Coordinates of C-alpha atoms and ligand atoms in Angstrom, one line a residue:
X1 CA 55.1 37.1 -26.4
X2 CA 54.0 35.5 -29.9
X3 CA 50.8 34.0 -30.2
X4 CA 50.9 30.3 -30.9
X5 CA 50.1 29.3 -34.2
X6 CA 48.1 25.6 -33.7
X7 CA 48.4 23.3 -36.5
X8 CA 45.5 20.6 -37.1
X9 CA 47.4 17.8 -35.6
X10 CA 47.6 19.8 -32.2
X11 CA 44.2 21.0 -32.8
X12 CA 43.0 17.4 -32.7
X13 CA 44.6 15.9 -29.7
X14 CA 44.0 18.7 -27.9
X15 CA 40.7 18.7 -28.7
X16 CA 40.5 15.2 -28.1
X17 CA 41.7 14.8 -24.8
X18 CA 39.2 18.0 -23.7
X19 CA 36.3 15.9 -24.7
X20 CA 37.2 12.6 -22.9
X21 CA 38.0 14.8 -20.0
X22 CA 34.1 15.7 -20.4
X23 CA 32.8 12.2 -21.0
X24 CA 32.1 13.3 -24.6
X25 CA 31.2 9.6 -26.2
X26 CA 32.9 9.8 -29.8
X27 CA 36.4 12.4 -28.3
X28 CA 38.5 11.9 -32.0
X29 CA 36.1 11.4 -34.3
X30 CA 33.8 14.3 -32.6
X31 CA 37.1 16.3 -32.9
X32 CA 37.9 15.8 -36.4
X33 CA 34.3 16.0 -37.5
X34 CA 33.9 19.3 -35.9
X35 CA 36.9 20.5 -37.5
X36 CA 36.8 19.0 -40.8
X37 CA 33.5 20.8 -41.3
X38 CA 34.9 24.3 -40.4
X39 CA 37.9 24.3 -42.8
X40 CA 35.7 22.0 -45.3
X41 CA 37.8 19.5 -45.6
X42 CA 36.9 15.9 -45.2
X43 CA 38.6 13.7 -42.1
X44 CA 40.9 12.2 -44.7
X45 CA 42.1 15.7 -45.9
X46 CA 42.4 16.4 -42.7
X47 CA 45.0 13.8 -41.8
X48 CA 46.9 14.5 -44.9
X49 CA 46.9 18.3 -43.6
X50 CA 48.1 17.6 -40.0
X51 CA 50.9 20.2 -40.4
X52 CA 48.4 23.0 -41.8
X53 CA 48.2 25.9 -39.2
X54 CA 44.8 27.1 -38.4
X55 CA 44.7 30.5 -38.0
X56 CA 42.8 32.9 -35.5
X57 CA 39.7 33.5 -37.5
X58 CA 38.9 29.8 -37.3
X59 CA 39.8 29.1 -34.1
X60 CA 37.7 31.2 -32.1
X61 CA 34.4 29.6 -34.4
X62 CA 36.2 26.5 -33.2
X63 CA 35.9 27.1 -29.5
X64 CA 32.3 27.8 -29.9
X65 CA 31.9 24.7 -31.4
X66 CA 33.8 22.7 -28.5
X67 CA 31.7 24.7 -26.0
X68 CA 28.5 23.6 -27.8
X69 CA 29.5 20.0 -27.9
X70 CA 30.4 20.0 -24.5
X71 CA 26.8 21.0 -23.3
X72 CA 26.1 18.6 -25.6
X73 CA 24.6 19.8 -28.7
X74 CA 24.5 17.0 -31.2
X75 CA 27.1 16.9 -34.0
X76 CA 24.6 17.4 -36.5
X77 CA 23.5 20.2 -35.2
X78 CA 27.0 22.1 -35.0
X79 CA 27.8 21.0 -38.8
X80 CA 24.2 21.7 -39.8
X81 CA 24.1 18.4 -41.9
X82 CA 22.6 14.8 -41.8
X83 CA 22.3 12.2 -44.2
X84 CA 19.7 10.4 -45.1
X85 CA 18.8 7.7 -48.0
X86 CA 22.4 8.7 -48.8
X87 CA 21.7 12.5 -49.6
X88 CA 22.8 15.4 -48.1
X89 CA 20.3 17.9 -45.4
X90 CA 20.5 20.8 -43.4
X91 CA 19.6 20.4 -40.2
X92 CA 19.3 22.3 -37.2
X93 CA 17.8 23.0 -33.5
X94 CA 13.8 23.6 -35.2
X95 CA 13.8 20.1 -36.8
X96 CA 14.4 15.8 -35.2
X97 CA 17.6 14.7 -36.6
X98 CA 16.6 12.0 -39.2
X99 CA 17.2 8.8 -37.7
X100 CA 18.5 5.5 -39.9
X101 CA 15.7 3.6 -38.4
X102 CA 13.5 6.1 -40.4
X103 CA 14.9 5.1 -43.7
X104 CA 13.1 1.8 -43.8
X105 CA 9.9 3.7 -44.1
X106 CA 10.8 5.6 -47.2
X107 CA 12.4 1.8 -48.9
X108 CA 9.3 0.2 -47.6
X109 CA 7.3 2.7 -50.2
X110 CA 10.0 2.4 -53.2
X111 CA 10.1 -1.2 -52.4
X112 CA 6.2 -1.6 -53.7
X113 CA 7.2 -0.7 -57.1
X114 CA 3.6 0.6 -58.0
X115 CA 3.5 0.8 -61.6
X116 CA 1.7 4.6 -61.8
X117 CA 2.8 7.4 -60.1
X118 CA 2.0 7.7 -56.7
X119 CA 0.2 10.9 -54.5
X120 CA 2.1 10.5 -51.6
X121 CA 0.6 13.0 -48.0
X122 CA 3.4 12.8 -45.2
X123 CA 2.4 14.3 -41.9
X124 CA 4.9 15.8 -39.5
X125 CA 7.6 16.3 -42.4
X126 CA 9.8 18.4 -40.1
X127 CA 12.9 18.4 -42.0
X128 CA 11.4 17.0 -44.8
X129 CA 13.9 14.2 -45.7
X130 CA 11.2 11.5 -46.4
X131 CA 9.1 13.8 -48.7
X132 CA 12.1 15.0 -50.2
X133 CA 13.6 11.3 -50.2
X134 CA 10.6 9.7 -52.0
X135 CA 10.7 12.9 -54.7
X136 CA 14.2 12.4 -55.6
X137 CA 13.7 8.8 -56.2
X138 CA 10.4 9.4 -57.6
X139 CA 10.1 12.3 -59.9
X140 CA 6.4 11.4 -61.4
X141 CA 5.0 11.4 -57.9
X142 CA 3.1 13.8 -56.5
X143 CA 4.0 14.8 -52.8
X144 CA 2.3 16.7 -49.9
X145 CA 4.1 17.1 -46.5
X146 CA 2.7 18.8 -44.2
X147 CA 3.6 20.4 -40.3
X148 CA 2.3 21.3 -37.3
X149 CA 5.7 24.2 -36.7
X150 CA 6.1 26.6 -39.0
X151 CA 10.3 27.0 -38.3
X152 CA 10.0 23.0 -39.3
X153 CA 8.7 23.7 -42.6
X154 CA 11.6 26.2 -43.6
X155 CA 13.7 23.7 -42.8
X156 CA 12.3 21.6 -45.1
X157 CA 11.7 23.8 -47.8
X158 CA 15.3 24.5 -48.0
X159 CA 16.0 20.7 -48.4
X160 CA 12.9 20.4 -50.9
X161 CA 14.2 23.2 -52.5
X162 CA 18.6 22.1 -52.8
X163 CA 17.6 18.9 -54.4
X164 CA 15.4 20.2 -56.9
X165 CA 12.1 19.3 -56.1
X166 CA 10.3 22.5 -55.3
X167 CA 7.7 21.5 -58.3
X168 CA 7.1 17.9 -56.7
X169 CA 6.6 18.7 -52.9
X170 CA 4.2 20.9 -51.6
X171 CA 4.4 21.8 -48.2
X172 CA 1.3 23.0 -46.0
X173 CA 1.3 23.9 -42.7
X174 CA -1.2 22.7 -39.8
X175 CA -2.5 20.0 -37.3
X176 CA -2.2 16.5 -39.1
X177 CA -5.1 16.4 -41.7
X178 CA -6.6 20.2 -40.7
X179 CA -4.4 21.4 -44.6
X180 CA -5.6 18.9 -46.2
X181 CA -9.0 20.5 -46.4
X182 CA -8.0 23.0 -48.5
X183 CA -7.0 21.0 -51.6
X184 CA -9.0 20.2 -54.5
X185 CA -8.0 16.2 -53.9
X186 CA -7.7 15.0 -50.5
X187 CA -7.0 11.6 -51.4
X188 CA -3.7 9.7 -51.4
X189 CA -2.5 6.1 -52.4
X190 CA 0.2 6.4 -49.4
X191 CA -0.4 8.1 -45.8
X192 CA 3.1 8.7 -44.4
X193 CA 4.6 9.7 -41.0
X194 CA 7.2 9.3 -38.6
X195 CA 4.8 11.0 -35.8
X196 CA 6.3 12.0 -32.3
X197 CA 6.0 8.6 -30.6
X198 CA 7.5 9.2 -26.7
X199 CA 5.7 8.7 -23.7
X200 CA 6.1 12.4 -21.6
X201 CA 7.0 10.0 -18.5
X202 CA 9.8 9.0 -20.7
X203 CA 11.3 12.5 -20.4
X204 CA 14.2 11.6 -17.9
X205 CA 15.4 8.4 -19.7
X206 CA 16.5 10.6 -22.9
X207 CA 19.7 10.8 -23.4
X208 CA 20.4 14.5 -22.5
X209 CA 21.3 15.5 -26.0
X210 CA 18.2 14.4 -27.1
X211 CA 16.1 15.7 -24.6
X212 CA 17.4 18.9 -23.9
X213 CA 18.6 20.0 -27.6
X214 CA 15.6 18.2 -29.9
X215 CA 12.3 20.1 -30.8
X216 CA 9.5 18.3 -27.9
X217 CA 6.9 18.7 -30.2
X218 CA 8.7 16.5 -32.6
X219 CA 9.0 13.9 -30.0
X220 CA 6.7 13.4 -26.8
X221 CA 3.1 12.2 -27.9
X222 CA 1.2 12.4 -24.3
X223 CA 1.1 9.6 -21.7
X224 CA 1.8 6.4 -23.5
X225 CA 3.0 8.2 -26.6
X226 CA 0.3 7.5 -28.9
X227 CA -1.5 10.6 -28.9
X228 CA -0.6 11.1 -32.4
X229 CA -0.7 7.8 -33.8
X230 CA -4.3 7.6 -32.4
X231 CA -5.2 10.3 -34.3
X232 CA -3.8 8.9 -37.6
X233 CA -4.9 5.6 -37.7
X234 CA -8.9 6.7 -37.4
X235 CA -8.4 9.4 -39.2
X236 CA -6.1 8.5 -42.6
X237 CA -9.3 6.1 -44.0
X238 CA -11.0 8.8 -45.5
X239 CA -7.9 10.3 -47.2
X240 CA -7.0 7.4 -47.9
X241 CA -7.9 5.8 -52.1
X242 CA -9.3 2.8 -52.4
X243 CA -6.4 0.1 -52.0
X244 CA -4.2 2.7 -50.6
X245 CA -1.9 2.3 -47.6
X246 CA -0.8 4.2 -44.0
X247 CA 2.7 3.7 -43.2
X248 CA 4.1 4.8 -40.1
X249 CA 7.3 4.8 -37.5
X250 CA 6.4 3.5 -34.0
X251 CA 8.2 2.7 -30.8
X252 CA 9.9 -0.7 -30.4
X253 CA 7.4 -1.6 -27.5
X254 CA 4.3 0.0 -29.5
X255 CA 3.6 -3.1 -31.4
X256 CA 1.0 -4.2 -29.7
X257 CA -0.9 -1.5 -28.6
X258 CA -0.8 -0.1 -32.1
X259 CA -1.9 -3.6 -33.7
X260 CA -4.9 -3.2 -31.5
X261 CA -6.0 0.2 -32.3
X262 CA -5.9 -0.8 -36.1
X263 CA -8.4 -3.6 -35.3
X264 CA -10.5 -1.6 -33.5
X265 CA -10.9 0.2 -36.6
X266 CA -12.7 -2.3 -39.4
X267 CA -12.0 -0.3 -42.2
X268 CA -8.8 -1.6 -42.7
X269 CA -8.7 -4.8 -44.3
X270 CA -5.3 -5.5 -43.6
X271 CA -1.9 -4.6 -41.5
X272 CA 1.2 -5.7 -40.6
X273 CA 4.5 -4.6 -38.5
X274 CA 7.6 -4.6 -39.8
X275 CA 10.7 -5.2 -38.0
X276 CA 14.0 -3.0 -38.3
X277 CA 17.6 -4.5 -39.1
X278 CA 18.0 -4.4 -34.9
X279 CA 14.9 -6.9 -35.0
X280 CA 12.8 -4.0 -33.3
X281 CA 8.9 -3.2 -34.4
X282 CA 9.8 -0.2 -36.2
X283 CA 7.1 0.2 -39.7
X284 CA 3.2 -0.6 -39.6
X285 CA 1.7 -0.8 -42.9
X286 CA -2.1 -0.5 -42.6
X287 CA -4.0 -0.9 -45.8
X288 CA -8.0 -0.2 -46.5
X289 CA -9.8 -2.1 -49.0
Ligands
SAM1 C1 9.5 12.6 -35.1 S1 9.4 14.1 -36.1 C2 9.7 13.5 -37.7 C3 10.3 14.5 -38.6 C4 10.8 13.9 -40.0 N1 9.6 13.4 -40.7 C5 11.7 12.7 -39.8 O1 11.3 11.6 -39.9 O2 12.9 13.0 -39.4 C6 7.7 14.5 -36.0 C7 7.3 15.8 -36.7 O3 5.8 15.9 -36.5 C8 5.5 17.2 -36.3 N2 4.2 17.2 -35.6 C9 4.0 17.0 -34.2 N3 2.7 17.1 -34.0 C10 2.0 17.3 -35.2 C11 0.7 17.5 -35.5 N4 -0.3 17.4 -34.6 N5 0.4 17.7 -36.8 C12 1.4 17.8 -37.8 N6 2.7 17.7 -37.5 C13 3.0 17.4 -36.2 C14 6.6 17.8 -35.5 O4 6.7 19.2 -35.6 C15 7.8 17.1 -36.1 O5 8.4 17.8 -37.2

C-alpha cells in the first residue's frame, strides 16, 4: 500500500487536534510554530504553502517534536529561539528562557542616558540576553557577565558571539562576585541581575513546563527566595563606583522584604521599586552615594 504523502494543511489540523486532545494551551499556533521552524518558513509562508507535501525526512523530526511538546517541553526550547529587546537568541534546556518582564531591566539602564560609557557587571547572565542586549545598544560600554554554570555560559557566548559583541562582553565564570577578584578593576557604574528569585516551597505551584524543563539553579533561591538577592544587595557596595547603581529583577510579592534589606544596609543613599506594565514590583534600583 502507498505511503501517504501529508501536506502542511493536514499536518496542521492534525496536529492541532492531537494537542487539544492533550490539554496543550496554544493547539494551532503551537502546531504551526513547531512546523514553521522545521521547514523554516514563517506561519504566513506556511499558510500560503498549505498544499506543500512534507516529506518523510521531516516528518519523523516532526514527531519528535510533538512528543516533546506533549511532555511539555516549552516551545522555545524545541525551536531553540527566543526573543528578547527584539533580537534574536538561542536557547535551550542549560539556560531560563528570557522573560518580557526582564526587558524592563535592560530599558531601565538605556533609559538613564549616561553621557560616558558605562562598565556594566551582570551576575547570573545565563543566556546572556541582557549583557548581550545592553552591548548591542551600547557599543562604547564595557560589559562583564558572569555565571555560576558553566553549560550557561556557552549559551551565552554563542549569543555574545552571533551579534557581534565578543570584544564588548566578557564572560567569567563563578559564585556571584568570587570572578570579579581576578580583574584589574572591580568597579562598575551598573550592578545587574535577574537572580533566581523562587521560594523552594514554591516548587509544586510551577507550572509543570517550568518546573520540570527549566535549569533549578536558575530559579529556586532557598526558603523565601532571597538567598541570592541577600547576597547582592550587601555585597554589590564595594563594586560598586561612587554614584553607581544595583539593578535587579525580584518577585512581585518581594517588594517589601527587599525594600527592607536595602535599609538595613546604610550605604545606599537611595532606592526605589519599579513596577512592571502588569502593575507588579518587578525592578529595584538601589543607588550608593
Ligand atoms: C533567573 S536566571 C537569569 C538568566 C538571564 N540573565 C535572564 O534574565 O534570562 C538566573 C541565572 O543566575 C545563575 N546563578 C544562580 N546562582 C548563581 C550564583 N550564586 N552566582 C552566579 N550566578 C548564579 C543561574 O545559573 C542562572 O543562569
Amino acid at each position: 500500500m502507498a505511503t501517504k504523502i501529508w501536506n502542511v494543511l493536514e499536518l496542521l489540523d492534525w496536529t492541532t487536534e492531537y494537542f487539544e486532545k492533550h490539554n496543550i494551551p496554544n493547539p494551532r499556533l503551537d502546531a504551526e510554530v513547531l512546523l514553521g521552524h522545521l521547514l523554516e518558513k514563517s506561519r504566513l509562508q506556511l499558510y500560503l504553502h498549505f498544499d506543500m507535501p512534507v516529506y518523510q525526512e521531516h516528518l519523523s523530526i516532526f514527531r519528535e517534536l510533538i512528543k516533546r511538546r506533549i511532555a511539555l517541553t516549552p516551545i522555545s526550547y524545541l525551536i531553540n529561539r527566543k526573543e528578547f529587546m527584539s533580537l534574536d537568541f538561542y536557547v535551550d534546556e542549560r539556560v531560563l528562557i528570557p522573560r518580557p518582564e526582564t526587558e524592563f531591566i535592560v530599558e531601565t539602564i538605556l533609559n538613564t542616558n549616561p553621557e560616558k560609557p558605562q562598565r556594566v557587571l551582570e551576575i547570573g547572565t545565563g543566556s546572556g540576553v541582557i549583557a548581550t542586549a545592553l552591548a548591542v545598544n551600547e557599543p562604547e560600554w564595557e560589559i562583564i557577565a558572569t555565571d555560576i554554570c558553566q553549560d550557561a555560559l556557552q549559551v551565552a557566548e554563542k549569543n555574545r558571539d552571533a551579534h557581534e559583541c565578543t570584544e564588548r562582553v566578557s564572560l567569567l565564570h563563578g559564585d556571584l562576585f568570587e570572578p570579579i577578584q581576578e580583574l584589574d578593576t572591580s568597579h562598575f557604574n551598573w550592578i545587574v541581575s535577574n537572580p533566581p528569585y523562587v521560594m523552594s516551597r514554591e516548587n509544586n505551584d510551577l507550572s509543570p513546563d517550568v518546573r520540570d524543563h527549566e535549569p533549578h539553579i536558575a530559579l529556586f533561591a532557598g526558603e523565601d527566595g532571597l538567598s541570592i538577592i541577600r547576597r547582592l544587595i550587601s555585597e554589590a557596595p564595594s563594586y560598586l563606583n561612587p554614584g553607581g547603581k544595583l539593578i535587579f529583577e525580584i518577585g512581585d510579592t518581594q517588594g517589601t522584604p527587599v525594600q527592607e534589606l536595602i535599609n538595613e544596609q546604610i550605604v545606599y543613599e537611595d532606592s526605589k521599586i519599579i513596577k512592571d506594565y502588569a502593575g507588579k514590583d518587578r525592578v529595584v534600583v538601589a543607588s550608593i552615594a
